[in-house]
């Protein structure tokens, strides 16, 4: 496999016709875009706003954030399994509108575990300084659902609307020469010239059975992961639309944007290209629902790392709360017992859960632990001059001065290695 990302920087958004990339300014034809999205009968209407970096603006609740990307003609479908047939991602050229994102809002705080406002897009102030999304230009998409549509249908409509918007915008760049291109060196289990380098794999949870997936909820190639065993994925598949976030983004602390720019995979690639290690592949896993499920999944993931990838070391991340924490620890323990060194990333919701964390994760051999914490960090934020919300009631909540926690601000802390905070013991 050989993936090339062709980057087209965007420094301004404006509404105009037709949708086109004019230098570093993206014109967006909202009438054409609205017509495209309203092909889905689950949507009654859709509204659009654009937001610039450093603008005194707050938007929410966030359903998902997506980087606009579109495949070059003949190089495969965009977001396979969702917008097209489930063909293998990670091949050919994908055009990227860098410096911007599509942010889809929800009509309620999904999951209900992060307070009544859910996760918000914060563009200025102390909370925004910690977010990877505040430096970006955002096209904010506010879907209005048709009456009588059930939860699963509504969720699917919002997912498809966001992905369609991201592809539609990126297609405006495909006829332009990119400002920069990056081609990822193919991962090879045993290439010449890499003898003696540590063989490193990545094991990433993409869902947890602590929450039941919707019947048609797309996570991996359009599949909802029900009954899924750990599977081998080429790193480029993660970066090229094979994996999207769950409907309940707050549960795993990762938006689709972070999978497209996966911080651990891209860092392993950087070190691979620099000749520091041999990046041999990835395993996508999910957290189990009971002890039998957990044992099956953890052992399968560990076996793939040892026998299929022949790795010397592995980096592991989780998706969700206590149950995924236990799966992460057990997989790492199994790998360590096979002589495969591990590094794991953990996060706790707050300081008062240290006892629970220790009970779930207490293996002396798993001793290379990165704490992607800061989840209990809170900021006092001023009233926002501009508020974009899916409902008037939420708009009133967002507009007033209030306290925001790190888990309420999209892009501040997550479980996939992109946290902008660090924990310090003093």
Coordinates of C-alpha atoms in Angstrom, one line a residue:
X1 CA 0.0 0.0 0.0
X2 CA 1.1 3.5 -0.7
X3 CA -0.8 6.6 0.4
X4 CA -0.1 10.1 -0.6
X5 CA -1.8 13.0 1.2
X6 CA -1.9 16.2 -1.0
X7 CA -2.3 19.2 1.3
X8 CA -4.0 22.4 0.2
X9 CA -3.8 25.1 3.0
X10 CA -7.0 27.0 3.8
X11 CA -6.6 30.4 5.4
X12 CA -10.1 31.8 5.0
X13 CA -13.7 30.6 4.5
X14 CA -16.5 32.6 2.8
X15 CA -19.9 31.8 1.5
X16 CA -20.2 32.2 -2.2
X17 CA -20.9 30.4 -5.4
X18 CA -19.7 28.1 -6.8
X19 CA -17.8 26.0 -4.2
X20 CA -14.1 26.5 -5.2
X21 CA -10.6 26.9 -3.8
X22 CA -9.4 30.4 -4.6
X23 CA -5.8 30.4 -3.6
X24 CA -6.0 29.8 0.2
X25 CA -9.6 30.9 0.4
X26 CA -12.4 28.4 0.2
X27 CA -15.7 29.6 -1.3
X28 CA -18.7 27.5 -0.1
X29 CA -21.9 27.3 -2.0
X30 CA -24.3 26.7 0.8
X31 CA -27.3 26.2 -1.5
X32 CA -25.6 23.3 -3.4
X33 CA -24.3 21.8 -0.1
X34 CA -27.7 22.0 1.5
X35 CA -29.3 20.3 -1.5
X36 CA -26.7 17.5 -1.3
X37 CA -27.4 16.9 2.4
X38 CA -31.2 17.1 2.1
X39 CA -31.1 14.1 -0.2
X40 CA -31.4 12.3 3.1
X41 CA -35.0 12.3 4.1
X42 CA -34.1 12.1 7.8
X43 CA -33.1 15.8 7.6
X44 CA -35.7 18.5 7.3
X45 CA -33.1 21.3 7.0
X46 CA -29.5 22.2 7.7
X47 CA -27.8 25.4 8.6
X48 CA -24.2 26.5 8.1
X49 CA -21.9 29.0 9.9
X50 CA -18.2 29.6 9.5
X51 CA -15.8 30.4 12.3
X52 CA -12.3 31.8 12.2
X53 CA -9.4 31.2 14.6
X54 CA -9.3 33.5 17.6
X55 CA -12.9 34.5 17.0
X56 CA -14.8 34.9 20.3
X57 CA -17.1 32.0 19.5
X58 CA -18.4 28.9 21.3
X59 CA -20.3 26.1 19.5
X60 CA -21.9 22.9 20.7
X61 CA -22.7 20.3 21.5
X62 CA -20.1 18.8 19.1
X63 CA -21.2 15.6 17.3
X64 CA -18.1 15.2 15.3
X65 CA -15.2 17.1 13.7
X66 CA -13.8 16.0 10.4
X67 CA -10.9 17.2 8.2
X68 CA -12.1 17.8 4.6
X69 CA -10.6 15.0 2.4
X70 CA -11.4 13.6 -1.0
X71 CA -9.8 10.8 -3.0
X72 CA -8.3 11.5 -6.4
X73 CA -10.3 10.1 -9.3
X74 CA -9.9 6.3 -9.6
X75 CA -8.2 5.9 -6.3
X76 CA -11.1 4.4 -4.4
X77 CA -14.2 5.6 -2.5
X78 CA -14.3 8.3 0.2
X79 CA -15.0 6.9 3.7
X80 CA -15.5 3.3 2.3
X81 CA -18.3 1.4 3.8
X82 CA -20.2 4.6 4.6
X83 CA -20.2 6.8 1.5
X84 CA -19.1 4.0 -0.9
X85 CA -18.4 0.3 -1.1
X86 CA -16.1 -1.1 1.6
X87 CA -13.0 -1.2 -0.5
X88 CA -9.6 -1.1 1.2
X89 CA -8.6 2.4 2.2
X90 CA -5.1 3.8 2.3
X91 CA -4.2 3.7 -1.4
X92 CA -3.5 6.3 -4.0
X93 CA -3.8 10.1 -3.5
X94 CA -6.2 11.8 -1.0
X95 CA -6.6 15.6 -1.2
X96 CA -6.7 17.4 2.1
X97 CA -7.9 20.9 3.0
X98 CA -5.5 21.6 5.8
X99 CA -6.1 24.3 8.3
X100 CA -9.8 23.8 8.4
X101 CA -12.4 21.3 9.7
X102 CA -16.1 20.5 9.3
X103 CA -17.8 20.6 12.8
X104 CA -21.2 18.9 13.1
X105 CA -23.4 19.9 16.0
X106 CA -25.9 17.8 17.9
X107 CA -29.3 18.6 19.2
X108 CA -28.4 17.2 22.6
X109 CA -25.3 16.2 24.5
X110 CA -24.7 12.6 23.4
X111 CA -24.1 10.1 26.1
X112 CA -25.0 12.5 28.9
X113 CA -21.7 11.9 30.7
X114 CA -20.1 15.3 30.2
X115 CA -22.8 17.6 31.6
X116 CA -25.7 19.1 29.9
X117 CA -23.6 21.0 27.3
X118 CA -21.6 17.9 26.1
X119 CA -18.4 18.8 24.2
X120 CA -18.0 22.3 22.8
X121 CA -15.8 24.0 20.3
X122 CA -14.1 26.8 22.1
X123 CA -12.2 29.3 19.9
X124 CA -10.7 31.7 22.3
X125 CA -9.7 32.1 25.9
X126 CA -7.7 29.8 28.3
X127 CA -9.7 26.7 27.4
X128 CA -9.1 27.2 23.7
X129 CA -5.4 27.4 24.2
X130 CA -5.4 23.7 25.0
X131 CA -7.4 22.6 22.0
X132 CA -6.0 21.4 18.7
X133 CA -9.1 22.7 17.0
X134 CA -9.0 26.4 18.0
X135 CA -6.3 27.3 15.4
X136 CA -8.5 25.9 12.5
X137 CA -11.2 27.5 10.3
X138 CA -14.5 25.7 10.9
X139 CA -17.5 25.2 8.7
X140 CA -20.1 24.5 11.4
X141 CA -23.0 22.2 10.2
X142 CA -26.2 22.2 12.2
X143 CA -28.6 19.4 11.0
X144 CA -32.3 19.8 11.6
X145 CA -33.9 16.4 11.9
X146 CA -37.3 15.6 10.3
X147 CA -40.1 14.9 12.7
X148 CA -40.5 11.3 13.9
X149 CA -37.1 10.1 13.1
X150 CA -35.8 7.7 15.7
X151 CA -32.4 7.9 17.5
X152 CA -30.5 5.5 15.3
X153 CA -31.8 7.1 12.1
X154 CA -31.0 10.6 13.4
X155 CA -27.5 9.6 14.4
X156 CA -26.8 8.1 11.0
X157 CA -28.1 11.2 9.3
X158 CA -25.7 13.4 11.2
X159 CA -22.8 11.1 10.5
X160 CA -23.4 11.0 6.8
X161 CA -24.0 14.8 6.6
X162 CA -20.6 15.5 8.2
X163 CA -18.7 13.1 5.9
X164 CA -20.5 14.2 2.8
X165 CA -19.7 17.9 3.6
X166 CA -16.1 17.0 4.2
X167 CA -15.8 15.3 0.9
X168 CA -17.7 17.9 -1.1
X169 CA -15.5 20.7 0.2
X170 CA -12.3 18.8 -0.5
X171 CA -13.3 18.0 -4.0
X172 CA -12.8 21.6 -4.8
X173 CA -9.1 21.1 -4.4
X174 CA -8.6 18.0 -6.6
X175 CA -7.9 20.0 -9.8
X176 CA -5.2 22.1 -8.0
X177 CA -1.6 21.4 -7.4
X178 CA -1.0 20.8 -3.7
X179 CA 1.2 23.1 -1.7
X180 CA 2.8 20.0 -0.1
X181 CA 2.5 16.2 -0.4
X182 CA 3.4 13.5 2.0
X183 CA 3.8 9.9 0.8
X184 CA 3.9 7.2 3.6
X185 CA 6.6 4.6 3.1
X186 CA 5.0 1.2 2.8
X187 CA 5.1 -0.8 6.0
X188 CA 7.0 -4.0 5.3
X189 CA 7.4 -6.7 7.9
X190 CA 11.0 -7.3 6.9
X191 CA 12.5 -4.7 4.6
X192 CA 16.3 -4.8 3.9
X193 CA 18.3 -2.2 5.7
X194 CA 16.2 -2.3 8.8
X195 CA 18.0 -5.2 10.5
X196 CA 18.5 -4.5 14.2
X197 CA 15.8 -1.9 14.5
X198 CA 13.0 -2.6 17.0
X199 CA 9.9 -3.8 15.4
X200 CA 7.0 -1.7 16.8
X201 CA 3.3 -2.3 16.5
X202 CA 0.3 -0.2 17.5
X203 CA -2.8 -1.6 19.2
X204 CA -5.7 0.8 19.3
X205 CA -9.2 0.3 20.7
X206 CA -11.9 1.8 18.5
X207 CA -15.0 1.0 20.5
X208 CA -16.1 -0.4 23.8
X209 CA -19.0 -2.8 24.5
X210 CA -19.8 -0.8 27.7
X211 CA -22.1 1.0 25.3
X212 CA -24.3 -0.9 22.8
X213 CA -23.6 0.1 19.2
X214 CA -26.5 1.2 17.1
X215 CA -27.5 -1.4 14.4
X216 CA -26.1 0.6 11.5
X217 CA -23.5 2.7 13.4
X218 CA -20.4 2.9 11.2
X219 CA -17.1 2.6 13.0
X220 CA -14.8 0.4 10.9
X221 CA -15.5 0.3 7.2
X222 CA -19.2 1.0 8.0
X223 CA -19.4 -1.8 10.5
X224 CA -20.7 -1.2 14.0
X225 CA -18.1 -3.6 15.5
X226 CA -20.7 -5.9 17.1
X227 CA -19.1 -9.4 17.4
X228 CA -15.8 -8.0 16.1
X229 CA -12.5 -9.7 17.0
X230 CA -9.2 -7.7 16.8
X231 CA -8.1 -7.2 13.2
X232 CA -4.9 -6.3 11.5
X233 CA -5.0 -2.9 9.7
X234 CA -2.4 -1.2 7.6
X235 CA -1.6 2.2 9.3
X236 CA -2.7 4.0 6.1
X237 CA -6.2 2.6 6.5
X238 CA -6.6 4.5 9.8
X239 CA -5.5 7.8 8.1
X240 CA -7.6 7.4 5.0
X241 CA -11.2 7.0 6.3
X242 CA -11.5 3.3 7.3
X243 CA -12.1 4.3 11.0
X244 CA -14.5 7.0 12.2
X245 CA -15.5 7.8 15.7
X246 CA -18.5 6.4 17.5
X247 CA -21.7 8.4 17.7
X248 CA -20.8 9.1 21.3
X249 CA -17.6 11.0 20.7
X250 CA -17.1 12.0 24.3
X251 CA -16.9 8.4 25.4
X252 CA -13.5 7.9 23.7
X253 CA -12.4 11.4 23.5
X254 CA -11.6 11.3 19.8
X255 CA -13.2 12.9 16.8
X256 CA -12.9 11.6 13.3
X257 CA -10.3 14.4 12.6
X258 CA -8.0 12.7 15.1
X259 CA -8.2 9.4 13.4
X260 CA -7.4 11.0 10.1
X261 CA -4.3 12.6 11.7
X262 CA -3.7 9.9 14.3
X263 CA -1.0 11.2 16.5
X264 CA 0.5 7.9 17.5
X265 CA 0.5 6.4 14.0
X266 CA 2.0 9.6 12.5
X267 CA 4.6 9.7 15.1
X268 CA 5.5 6.0 14.6
X269 CA 5.7 6.8 10.8
X270 CA 8.0 9.7 11.5
X271 CA 10.4 7.6 13.5
X272 CA 10.1 4.8 10.9
X273 CA 11.1 7.2 8.1
X274 CA 13.9 8.6 10.3
X275 CA 15.3 5.1 10.7
X276 CA 14.8 4.9 14.4
X277 CA 12.4 1.9 14.4
X278 CA 10.6 -0.5 12.1
X279 CA 6.8 0.3 12.2
X280 CA 5.4 -3.1 11.3
X281 CA 1.6 -2.5 11.5
X282 CA -1.5 -2.0 13.7
X283 CA -4.2 -4.0 15.4
X284 CA -7.7 -2.5 15.8
X285 CA -9.5 -3.8 18.8
X286 CA -12.6 -3.2 21.0
X287 CA -13.1 -3.5 24.8
X288 CA -15.1 -6.5 25.9
X289 CA -18.4 -6.7 27.7
X290 CA -17.5 -9.5 30.3
X291 CA -14.5 -11.5 31.4
X292 CA -14.9 -14.1 28.6
X293 CA -15.2 -11.5 26.0
X294 CA -12.2 -9.6 27.4
X295 CA -10.0 -12.7 27.5
X296 CA -10.9 -13.6 23.9
X297 CA -10.2 -10.1 22.6
X298 CA -7.0 -9.5 24.6
X299 CA -5.5 -12.8 23.6
X300 CA -6.4 -12.4 20.0
X301 CA -4.8 -8.9 19.9
X302 CA -1.7 -10.2 21.6
X303 CA -1.4 -13.1 19.2
X304 CA -1.7 -10.9 16.2
X305 CA 1.1 -8.6 17.5
X306 CA 3.4 -11.6 18.2
X307 CA 2.7 -14.0 15.4
X308 CA 1.4 -11.9 12.5
X309 CA 3.5 -8.8 13.1
X310 CA 6.4 -10.4 14.9
X311 CA 6.8 -7.3 16.9
X312 CA 9.4 -6.5 19.6
X313 CA 7.4 -3.7 21.1
X314 CA 3.9 -2.3 21.0
X315 CA 2.1 1.0 21.9
X316 CA -1.5 0.6 23.2
X317 CA -4.4 3.0 23.6
X318 CA -7.9 2.6 24.9
X319 CA -11.4 3.9 24.1
X320 CA -13.7 4.8 27.0
X321 CA -13.8 4.3 30.8
X322 CA -13.1 1.5 33.3
X323 CA -13.9 -1.5 31.2
X324 CA -11.5 -0.5 28.3
X325 CA -8.9 0.3 31.0
X326 CA -8.9 -3.3 32.1
X327 CA -8.7 -4.6 28.5
X328 CA -5.7 -2.3 27.8
X329 CA -3.9 -3.6 30.9
X330 CA -4.6 -7.3 30.2
X331 CA -3.4 -7.0 26.5
X332 CA -0.2 -5.3 27.7
X333 CA 0.3 -8.0 30.3
X334 CA 0.0 -10.8 27.8
X335 CA 2.4 -9.0 25.4
X336 CA 4.9 -8.5 28.2
X337 CA 4.7 -12.2 29.1
X338 CA 5.7 -13.0 25.5
X339 CA 8.7 -10.7 25.8
X340 CA 7.1 -7.9 23.8
X341 CA 7.8 -4.5 25.5
X342 CA 4.8 -2.3 25.8
X343 CA 4.0 1.4 26.4
X344 CA 0.4 2.2 27.3
X345 CA -1.6 5.5 27.4
X346 CA -4.1 5.8 30.2
X347 CA -6.4 8.6 31.4
X348 CA -8.7 9.0 34.4
X349 CA -11.7 11.2 34.6
X350 CA -10.7 12.8 37.9
X351 CA -8.4 12.4 40.8
X352 CA -10.9 10.7 43.0
X353 CA -10.9 7.6 40.7
X354 CA -7.3 6.6 41.6
X355 CA -8.5 3.6 43.6
X356 CA -10.6 2.2 40.8
X357 CA -7.8 2.8 38.4
X358 CA -5.4 0.8 40.5
X359 CA -7.8 -2.1 40.8
X360 CA -8.2 -2.3 37.1
X361 CA -4.6 -1.8 36.2
X362 CA -2.0 -3.2 38.6
X363 CA 0.6 -5.2 36.7
X364 CA 4.2 -4.5 37.7
X365 CA 5.5 -5.7 34.3
X366 CA 3.4 -3.0 32.5
X367 CA 5.6 -0.1 33.7
X368 CA 5.9 2.2 30.7
X369 CA 2.8 4.3 31.2
X370 CA 1.9 7.6 29.6
X371 CA -0.8 9.5 31.4
X372 CA -2.8 11.5 28.9
X373 CA -4.6 13.2 31.8
X374 CA -5.6 16.6 32.8
X375 CA -9.2 15.5 32.6
X376 CA -10.0 17.2 35.9
X377 CA -8.5 20.6 34.7
X378 CA -11.2 23.3 34.7
X379 CA -11.3 26.9 33.5
X380 CA -13.5 29.8 34.3
X381 CA -14.6 31.1 30.9
X382 CA -16.2 34.5 30.0
X383 CA -19.5 34.8 28.1
X384 CA -18.9 34.2 24.4
X385 CA -19.6 37.1 22.0
X386 CA -21.0 34.6 19.4
X387 CA -22.7 31.3 20.1
X388 CA -23.6 28.6 17.6
X389 CA -25.9 25.9 19.0
X390 CA -28.2 23.2 17.8
X391 CA -31.1 24.4 19.9
X392 CA -32.0 27.8 21.6
X393 CA -31.9 26.2 25.0
X394 CA -28.3 25.0 24.6
X395 CA -27.5 28.3 23.1
X396 CA -28.5 30.0 26.3
X397 CA -26.3 27.7 28.4
X398 CA -23.3 28.2 26.1
X399 CA -23.7 32.0 26.0
X400 CA -23.4 32.7 29.7
X401 CA -20.2 32.7 31.7
X402 CA -19.5 29.3 33.1
X403 CA -16.9 26.8 34.1
X404 CA -15.6 24.3 31.5
X405 CA -13.8 21.1 32.1
X406 CA -11.1 19.6 29.9
X407 CA -13.4 16.8 28.8
X408 CA -16.1 19.4 27.8
X409 CA -13.7 21.2 25.3
X410 CA -13.2 19.3 22.1
X411 CA -9.5 18.8 21.2
X412 CA -8.0 19.3 24.7
X413 CA -7.7 15.8 26.0
X414 CA -8.3 12.5 24.4
X415 CA -7.2 8.9 24.6
X416 CA -5.5 8.6 21.2
X417 CA -2.3 10.5 22.0
X418 CA -3.3 14.1 21.0
X419 CA -3.9 15.5 24.5
X420 CA -2.6 19.1 24.9
X421 CA -2.3 18.8 28.6
X422 CA 0.2 16.9 30.8
X423 CA 0.1 15.8 34.3
X424 CA 2.8 16.9 36.7
X425 CA 3.4 15.4 40.2
X426 CA 4.6 17.9 42.7

